[in-house]
Short mmCIF file of C-alpha atoms and ligand atoms in Angstrom, two decimals:
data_model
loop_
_atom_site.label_atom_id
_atom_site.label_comp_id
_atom_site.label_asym_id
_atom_site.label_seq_id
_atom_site.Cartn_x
_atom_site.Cartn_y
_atom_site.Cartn_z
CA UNK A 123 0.00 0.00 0.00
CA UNK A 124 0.99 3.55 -0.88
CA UNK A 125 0.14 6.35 -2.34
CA UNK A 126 1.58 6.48 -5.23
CA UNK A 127 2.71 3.12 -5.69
CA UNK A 128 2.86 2.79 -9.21
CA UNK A 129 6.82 2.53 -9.13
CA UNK A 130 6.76 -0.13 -6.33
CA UNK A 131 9.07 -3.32 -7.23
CA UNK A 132 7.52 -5.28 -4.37
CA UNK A 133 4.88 -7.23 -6.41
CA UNK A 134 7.81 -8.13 -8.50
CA UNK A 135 9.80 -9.04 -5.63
CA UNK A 136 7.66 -11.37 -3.57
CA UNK A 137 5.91 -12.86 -7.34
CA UNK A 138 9.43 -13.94 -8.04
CA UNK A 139 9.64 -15.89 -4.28
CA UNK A 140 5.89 -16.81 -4.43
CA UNK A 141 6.87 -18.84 -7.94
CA UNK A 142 10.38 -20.18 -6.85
CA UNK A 143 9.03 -21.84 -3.74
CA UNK A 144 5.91 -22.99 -5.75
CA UNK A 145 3.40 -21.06 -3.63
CA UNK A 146 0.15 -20.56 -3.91
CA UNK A 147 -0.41 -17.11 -3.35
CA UNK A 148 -0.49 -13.26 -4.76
CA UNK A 149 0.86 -9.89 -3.45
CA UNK A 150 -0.81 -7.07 -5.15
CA UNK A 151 -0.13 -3.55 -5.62
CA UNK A 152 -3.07 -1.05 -3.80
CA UNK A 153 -3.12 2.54 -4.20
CA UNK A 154 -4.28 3.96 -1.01
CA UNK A 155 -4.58 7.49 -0.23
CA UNK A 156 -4.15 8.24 3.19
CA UNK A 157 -7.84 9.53 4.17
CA UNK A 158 -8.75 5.86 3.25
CA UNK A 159 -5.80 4.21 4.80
CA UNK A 160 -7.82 3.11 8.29
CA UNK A 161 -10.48 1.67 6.83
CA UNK A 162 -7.71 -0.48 3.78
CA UNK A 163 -6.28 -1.53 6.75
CA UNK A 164 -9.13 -2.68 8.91
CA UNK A 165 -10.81 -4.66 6.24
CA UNK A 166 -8.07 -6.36 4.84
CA UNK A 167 -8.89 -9.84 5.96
CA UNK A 168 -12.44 -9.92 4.92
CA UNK A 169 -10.53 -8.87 1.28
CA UNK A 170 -8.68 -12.61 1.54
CA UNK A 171 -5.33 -10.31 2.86
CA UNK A 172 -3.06 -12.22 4.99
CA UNK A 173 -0.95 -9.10 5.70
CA UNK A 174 0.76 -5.80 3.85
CA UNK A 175 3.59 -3.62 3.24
CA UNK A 176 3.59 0.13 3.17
CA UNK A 177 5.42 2.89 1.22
CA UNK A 178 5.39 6.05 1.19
CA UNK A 179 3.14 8.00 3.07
CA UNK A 180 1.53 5.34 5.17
CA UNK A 181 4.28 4.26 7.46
CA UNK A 182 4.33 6.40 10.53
CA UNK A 183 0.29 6.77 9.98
CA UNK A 184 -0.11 2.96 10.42
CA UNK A 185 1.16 3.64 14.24
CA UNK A 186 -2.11 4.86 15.22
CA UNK A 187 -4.31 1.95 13.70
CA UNK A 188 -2.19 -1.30 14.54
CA UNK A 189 -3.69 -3.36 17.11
CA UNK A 190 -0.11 -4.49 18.42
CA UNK A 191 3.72 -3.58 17.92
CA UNK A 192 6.72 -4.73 19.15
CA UNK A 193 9.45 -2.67 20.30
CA UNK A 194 11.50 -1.84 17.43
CA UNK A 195 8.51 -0.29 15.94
CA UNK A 196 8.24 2.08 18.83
CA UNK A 197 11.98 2.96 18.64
CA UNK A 198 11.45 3.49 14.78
CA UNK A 199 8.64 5.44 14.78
CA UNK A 200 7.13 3.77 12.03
CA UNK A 201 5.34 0.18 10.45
CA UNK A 202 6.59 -0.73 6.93
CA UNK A 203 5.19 -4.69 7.31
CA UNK A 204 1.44 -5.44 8.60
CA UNK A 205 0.31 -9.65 9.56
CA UNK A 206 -3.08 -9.53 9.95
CA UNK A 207 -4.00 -12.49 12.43
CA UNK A 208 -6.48 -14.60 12.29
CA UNK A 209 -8.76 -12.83 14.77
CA UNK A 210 -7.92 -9.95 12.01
CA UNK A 211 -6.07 -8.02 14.21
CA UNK A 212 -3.14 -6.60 13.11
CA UNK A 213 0.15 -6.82 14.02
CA UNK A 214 2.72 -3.69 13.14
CA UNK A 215 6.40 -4.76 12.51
CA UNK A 216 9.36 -2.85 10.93
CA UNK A 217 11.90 -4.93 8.81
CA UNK A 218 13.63 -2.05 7.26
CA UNK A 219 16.16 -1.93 9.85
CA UNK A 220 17.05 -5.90 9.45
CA UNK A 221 17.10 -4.73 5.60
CA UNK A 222 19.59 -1.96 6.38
CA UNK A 223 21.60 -4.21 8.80
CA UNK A 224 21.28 -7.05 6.85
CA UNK A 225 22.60 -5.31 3.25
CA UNK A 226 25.58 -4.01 5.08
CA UNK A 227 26.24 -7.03 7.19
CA UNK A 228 26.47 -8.78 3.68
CA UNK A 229 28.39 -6.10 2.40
CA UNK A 230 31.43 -6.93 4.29
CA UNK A 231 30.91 -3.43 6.85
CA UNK A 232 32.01 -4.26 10.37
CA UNK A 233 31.37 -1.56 12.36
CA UNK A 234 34.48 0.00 14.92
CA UNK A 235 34.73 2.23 17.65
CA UNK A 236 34.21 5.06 15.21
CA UNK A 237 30.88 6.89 14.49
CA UNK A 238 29.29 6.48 11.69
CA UNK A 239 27.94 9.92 9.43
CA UNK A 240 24.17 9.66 8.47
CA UNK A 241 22.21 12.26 5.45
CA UNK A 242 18.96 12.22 5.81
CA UNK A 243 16.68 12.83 8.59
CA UNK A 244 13.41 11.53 7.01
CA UNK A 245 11.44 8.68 7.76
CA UNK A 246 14.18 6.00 6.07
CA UNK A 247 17.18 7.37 8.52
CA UNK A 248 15.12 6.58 11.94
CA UNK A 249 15.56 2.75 10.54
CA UNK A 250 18.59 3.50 9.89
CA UNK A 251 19.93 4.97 13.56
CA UNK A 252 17.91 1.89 14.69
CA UNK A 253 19.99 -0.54 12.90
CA UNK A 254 23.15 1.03 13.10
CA UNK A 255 22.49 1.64 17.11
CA UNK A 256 21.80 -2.47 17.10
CA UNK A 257 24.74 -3.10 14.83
CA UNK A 258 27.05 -1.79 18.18
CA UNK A 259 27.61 2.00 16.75
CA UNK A 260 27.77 4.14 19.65
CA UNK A 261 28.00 7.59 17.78
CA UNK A 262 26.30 9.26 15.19
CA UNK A 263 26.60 12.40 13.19
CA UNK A 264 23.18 13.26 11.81
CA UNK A 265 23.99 15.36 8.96
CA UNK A 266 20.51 17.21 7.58
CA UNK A 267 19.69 20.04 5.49
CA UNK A 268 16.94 21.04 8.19
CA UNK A 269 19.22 21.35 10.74
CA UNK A 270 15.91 21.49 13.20
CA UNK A 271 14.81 17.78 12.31
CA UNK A 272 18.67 16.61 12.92
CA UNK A 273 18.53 18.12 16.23
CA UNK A 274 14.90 16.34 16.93
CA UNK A 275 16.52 12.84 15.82
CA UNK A 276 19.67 13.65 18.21
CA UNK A 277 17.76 14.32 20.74
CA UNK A 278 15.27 11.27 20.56
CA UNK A 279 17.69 8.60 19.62
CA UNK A 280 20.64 9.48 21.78
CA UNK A 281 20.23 7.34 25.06
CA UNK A 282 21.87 7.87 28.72
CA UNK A 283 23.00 5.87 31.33
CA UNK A 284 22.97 6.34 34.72
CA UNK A 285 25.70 4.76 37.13
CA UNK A 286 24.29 3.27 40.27
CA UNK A 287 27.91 2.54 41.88
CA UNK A 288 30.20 6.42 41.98
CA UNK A 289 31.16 7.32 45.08
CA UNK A 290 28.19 10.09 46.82
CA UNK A 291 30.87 13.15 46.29
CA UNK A 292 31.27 12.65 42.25
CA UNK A 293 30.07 15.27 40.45
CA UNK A 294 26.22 14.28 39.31
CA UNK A 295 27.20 14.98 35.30
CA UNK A 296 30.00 12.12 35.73
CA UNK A 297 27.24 9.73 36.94
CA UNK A 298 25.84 9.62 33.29
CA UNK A 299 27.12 8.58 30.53
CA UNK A 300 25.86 8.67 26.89
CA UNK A 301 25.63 4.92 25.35
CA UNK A 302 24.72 6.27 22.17
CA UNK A 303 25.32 9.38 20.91
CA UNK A 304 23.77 11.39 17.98
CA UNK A 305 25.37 14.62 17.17
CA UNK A 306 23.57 17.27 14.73
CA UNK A 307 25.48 18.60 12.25
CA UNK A 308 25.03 21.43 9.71
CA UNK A 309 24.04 20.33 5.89
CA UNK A 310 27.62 20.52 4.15
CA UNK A 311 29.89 20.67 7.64
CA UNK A 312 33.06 18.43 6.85
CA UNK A 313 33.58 17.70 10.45
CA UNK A 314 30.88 15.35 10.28
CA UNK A 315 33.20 12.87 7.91
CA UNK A 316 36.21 12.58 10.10
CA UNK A 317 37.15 9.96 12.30
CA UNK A 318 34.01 7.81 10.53
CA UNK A 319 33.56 4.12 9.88
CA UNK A 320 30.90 4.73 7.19
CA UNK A 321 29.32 7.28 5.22
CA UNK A 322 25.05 6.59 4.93
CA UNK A 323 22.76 8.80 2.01
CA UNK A 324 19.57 8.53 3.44
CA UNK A 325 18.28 11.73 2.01
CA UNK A 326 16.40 11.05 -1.67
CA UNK A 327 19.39 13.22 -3.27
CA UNK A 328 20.48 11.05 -6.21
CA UNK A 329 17.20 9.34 -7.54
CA UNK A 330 15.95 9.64 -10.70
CA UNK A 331 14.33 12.39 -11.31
CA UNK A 332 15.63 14.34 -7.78
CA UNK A 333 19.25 16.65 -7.90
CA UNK A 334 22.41 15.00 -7.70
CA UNK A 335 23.78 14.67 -4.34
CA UNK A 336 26.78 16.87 -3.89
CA UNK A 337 28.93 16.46 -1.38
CA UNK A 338 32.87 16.48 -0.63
CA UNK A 339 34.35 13.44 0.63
CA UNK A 340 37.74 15.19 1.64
CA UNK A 341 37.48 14.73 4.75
CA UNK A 342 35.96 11.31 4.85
CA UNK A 343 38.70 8.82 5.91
CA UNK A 344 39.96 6.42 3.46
CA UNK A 345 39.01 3.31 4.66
CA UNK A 346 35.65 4.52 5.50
CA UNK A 347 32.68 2.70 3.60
CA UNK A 348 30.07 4.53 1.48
CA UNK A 349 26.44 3.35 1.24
CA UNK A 350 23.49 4.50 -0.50
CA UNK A 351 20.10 3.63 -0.02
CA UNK A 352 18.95 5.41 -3.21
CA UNK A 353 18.92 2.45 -5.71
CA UNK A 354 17.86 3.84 -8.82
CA UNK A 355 19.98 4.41 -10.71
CA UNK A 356 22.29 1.56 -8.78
CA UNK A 357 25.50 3.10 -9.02
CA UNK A 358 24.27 6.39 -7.19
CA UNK A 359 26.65 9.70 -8.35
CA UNK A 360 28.08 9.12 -4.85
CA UNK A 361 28.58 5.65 -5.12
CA UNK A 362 30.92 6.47 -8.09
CA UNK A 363 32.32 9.04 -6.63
CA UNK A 364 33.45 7.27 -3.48
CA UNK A 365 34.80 4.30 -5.86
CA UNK A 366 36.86 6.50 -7.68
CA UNK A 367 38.44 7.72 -4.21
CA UNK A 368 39.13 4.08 -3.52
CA UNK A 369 36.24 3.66 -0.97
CA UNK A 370 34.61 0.46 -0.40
CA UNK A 371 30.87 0.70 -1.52
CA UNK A 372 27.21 -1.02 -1.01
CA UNK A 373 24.34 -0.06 -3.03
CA UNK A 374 20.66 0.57 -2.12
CA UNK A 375 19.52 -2.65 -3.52
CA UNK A 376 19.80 -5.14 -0.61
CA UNK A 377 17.98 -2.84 1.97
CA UNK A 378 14.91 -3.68 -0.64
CA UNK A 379 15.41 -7.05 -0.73
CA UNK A 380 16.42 -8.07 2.62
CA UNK A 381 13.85 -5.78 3.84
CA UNK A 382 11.45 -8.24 2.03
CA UNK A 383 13.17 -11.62 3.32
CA UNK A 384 11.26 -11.63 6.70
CA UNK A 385 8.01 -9.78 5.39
CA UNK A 386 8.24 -12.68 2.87
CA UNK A 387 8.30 -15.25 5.73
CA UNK A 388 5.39 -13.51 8.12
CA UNK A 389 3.13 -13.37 4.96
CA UNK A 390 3.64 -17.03 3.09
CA UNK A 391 5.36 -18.90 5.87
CA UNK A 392 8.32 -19.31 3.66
CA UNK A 393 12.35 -17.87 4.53
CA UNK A 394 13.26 -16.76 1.45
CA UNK A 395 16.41 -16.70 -0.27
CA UNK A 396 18.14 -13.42 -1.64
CA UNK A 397 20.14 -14.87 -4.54
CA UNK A 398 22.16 -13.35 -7.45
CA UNK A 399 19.50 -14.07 -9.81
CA UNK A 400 16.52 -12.28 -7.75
CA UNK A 401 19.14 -9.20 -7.75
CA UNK A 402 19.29 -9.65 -11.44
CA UNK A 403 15.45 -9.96 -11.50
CA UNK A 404 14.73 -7.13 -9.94
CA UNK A 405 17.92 -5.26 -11.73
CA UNK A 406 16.09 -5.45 -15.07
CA UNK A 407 13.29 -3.61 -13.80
CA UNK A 408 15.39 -0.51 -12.74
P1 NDP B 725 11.70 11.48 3.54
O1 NDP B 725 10.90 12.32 2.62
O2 NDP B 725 11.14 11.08 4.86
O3 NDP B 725 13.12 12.22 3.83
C1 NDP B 725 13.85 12.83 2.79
C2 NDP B 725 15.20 13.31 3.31
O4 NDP B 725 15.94 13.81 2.17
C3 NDP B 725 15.11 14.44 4.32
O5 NDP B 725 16.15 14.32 5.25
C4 NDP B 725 15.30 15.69 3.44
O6 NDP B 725 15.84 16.79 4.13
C5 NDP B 725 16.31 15.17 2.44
N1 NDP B 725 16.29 15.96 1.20
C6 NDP B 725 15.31 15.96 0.25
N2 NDP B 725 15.63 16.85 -0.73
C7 NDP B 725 16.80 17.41 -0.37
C8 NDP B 725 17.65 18.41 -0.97
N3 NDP B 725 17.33 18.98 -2.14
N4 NDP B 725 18.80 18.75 -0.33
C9 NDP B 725 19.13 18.16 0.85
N5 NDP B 725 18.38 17.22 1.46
C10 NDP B 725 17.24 16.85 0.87
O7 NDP B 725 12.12 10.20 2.67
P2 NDP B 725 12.55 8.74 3.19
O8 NDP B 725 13.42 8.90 4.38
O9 NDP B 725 11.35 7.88 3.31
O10 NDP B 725 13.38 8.17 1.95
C11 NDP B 725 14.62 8.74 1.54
C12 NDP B 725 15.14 7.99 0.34
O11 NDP B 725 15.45 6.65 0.69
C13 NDP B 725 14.13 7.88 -0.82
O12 NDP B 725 14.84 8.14 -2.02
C14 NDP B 725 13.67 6.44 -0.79
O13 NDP B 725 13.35 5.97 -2.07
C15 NDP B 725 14.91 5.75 -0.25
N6 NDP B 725 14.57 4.51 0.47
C16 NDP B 725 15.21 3.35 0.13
C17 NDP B 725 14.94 2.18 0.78
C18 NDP B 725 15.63 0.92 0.38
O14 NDP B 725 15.08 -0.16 0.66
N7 NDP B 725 16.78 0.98 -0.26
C19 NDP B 725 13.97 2.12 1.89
C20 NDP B 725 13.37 3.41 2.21
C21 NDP B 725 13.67 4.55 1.51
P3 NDP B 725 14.90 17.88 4.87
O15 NDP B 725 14.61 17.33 6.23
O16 NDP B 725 15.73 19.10 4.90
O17 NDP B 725 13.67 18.02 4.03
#
C-alpha cells in the first residue's frame, strides 16, 4: 500500500519468491490514499489479505491503527510490514532496519569504535539509527539540510546511562554517561566525515528524477565505507564518486530485498532466499 505506488518493485519481488518456492499465493499492488488508509487496513482480511507492506506516506500513519507492535517499531517510529492475524487483528512490525543491517552485514561493513555519518533525517534514517544503534555504533553524526529535524533525531535517539555505583561526592554529570550518541550537524559541515567508519545517504538526493547529491568526501577517511540507499539508478553519483576515491561501496539494492526476506516469511510462511538471480530480476526492472 501507498500512495503512489505505481513505481513499487515489491509485487515483482515477492511474485518472483511466491513462484520459486511454488506457492500458492499473490501480493498485489493497492493505491491507497491516506484519508482511506484506516479503513484499507481494517478490512483487509475480509478482502482474503493475509498481511501488507507500506510505502510512502503510510508508514508512521499505520502507528495509530495497529492493534499491536513490538518494540522496534516504537523505537522506529514507524510500520513498513502489517500480519493480519487470524482474529484480524493486526500486528505492526518494521523490517527495514534488518534490511539496512542485513545489506551491510552482507556487504562486508564491520562496524568499529568510530561513528558512523548519516544524510537524511526523514522517515528511512530513523531505521537506519535503529539498525546502526543495534549493529554496536555508539556515535552518530546526523547530517541534515533542516538542521531542526537533525537536532529532533539527536535528541530522541541518543540514550543515557545512569551509574548506580560512583562514590556520593562525584560530580552528578560524571554519573551519566551517553551509550549512544547522535550529534547534529550542519548540511555541508566536513567535520561530520572525520574519524568515521561509514558514510550513509539517506536523504532522496540522487534518484531519478531528484538533484544530484553533492557532497565532498575530503574529509571522509579512506578506509571509510560509502552506502546508499537510493537504488535507482544503482550506481548512485556518490557511489561512483566514493569508488573512484578508492572507498569500499554497497548499493541501495539489498535494503529492498532483505527488507522483504522476513516480510516474505510472516506473509507465506516461507524464509526466502536473496540470490544473485533475484538481484538480477529485480535489476532489469530498474
Ligand atoms: P523522507 O521524505 O522522509 O526524507 C527525505 C530526506 O531527504 C530528508 O532528510 C530531506 O531533508 C532530504 N532531502 C530531500 N531533498 C533534499 C535536498 N534537495 N537537499 C538536501 N536534502 C534533501 O524520505 P525517506 O526517508 O522515506 O526516503 C529517503 C530515500 O530513501 C528515498 O529516495 C527512498 O526511495 C529511499 N529509500 C530506500 C529504501 C531501500 O530499501 N533501499 C527504503 C526506504 C527509503 P529535509 O529534512 O531538509 O527536508
Amino acid at each position: 500500500m501507498g500512495w503512489p505506488v505505481e513505481h513499487s518493485l515489491s509485487p515483482r519481488l515477492h511474485s518472483y519468491w511466491l513462484k520459486q518456492y511454488g506457492l500458492d499465493g499473490s501480493y498485489e499492488k493497492l493505491a491507497v490514499k491516506p484519508d482511506d488508509l484506516l479503513n484499507e487496513l481494517k478490512t483487509l482480511k475480509t478482502k482474503g489479505f493475509g498481511g501488507v507492506n507500506l510505502t510512502v506516506p503510510h508508514k508512521e500513519a499505520a502507528l495509530g491503527i495497529v492493534d499491536y507492535m513490538d518494540d522496534l517499531v516504537k523505537r522506529v517510529g514507524a510500520v513498513n510490514t502489517i500480519v493480519v492475524r487470524p482474529d484480524g487483528k493486526l500486528e505492526g512490525r518494521n523490517t527495514d532496519v534488518y534490511g539496512f543491517a542485513e545489506n551491510l552485514r552482507q556487504g562486508g561493513y564491520k562496524s568499529d569504535q568510530r561513528a558512523v555519518a548519516v544524510l537524511g533525517a526523514g522517515g528511512a534514517a530513523r531505521a537506519i539509527i535503529v539498525a546502526l544503534q543495534d549493529m554496536g555504533v555508539g556515535k552518530i553524526h546526523m547530517i541534515n539540510r533542516t538542521f531542526e529535524k537533525a537536532q529532533e533525531l539527536a535528541q530522541e535517539f541518543s540514550t543515557m546511562e545512569q551509574s548506580h555505583f560512583l562514590p556520593a561526592d562525584e560530580p552528578a554529570e560524571e554519573a551519566i554517561k551517553h551509550i549512544h550518541h547522535v550529534t547534529p550537524y550542519k548540511w555541508g559541515d566536513k567535520d561530520a566525515l572525520q574519524n568515521v567508519s561509514l558514510l550513509v545517504n539517506a536523504t532522496s538526493l540522487g534518484l531519478k528524477g531528484q538533484p544530484p547529491l553533492e557532497i565532498d568526501l575530503g574529509a571522509l577517511p579512506k578506509d571509510a565505507t560509502v552506502t546508499d540507499i537510493v537504488y535507482a539508478p544503482l550506481e548512485t553519483e556518490l557511489l561512483k564518486k566514493a569508488k573512484a576515491r578508492g572507498h569500499k561501496t554497497i548499493d541501495g539494492l539489498g535494503m529492498l530485498l532483505y527488507q522483504a526476506q522476513p516480510a516474505f516469511e510472516a506473509f507465506f510462511g516461507k524464509k526466502p532466499e536473496v540470490t544473485k538471480e533475484l538481484r538480477a530480476h529485480i535489476e532489469a526492472s530498474l
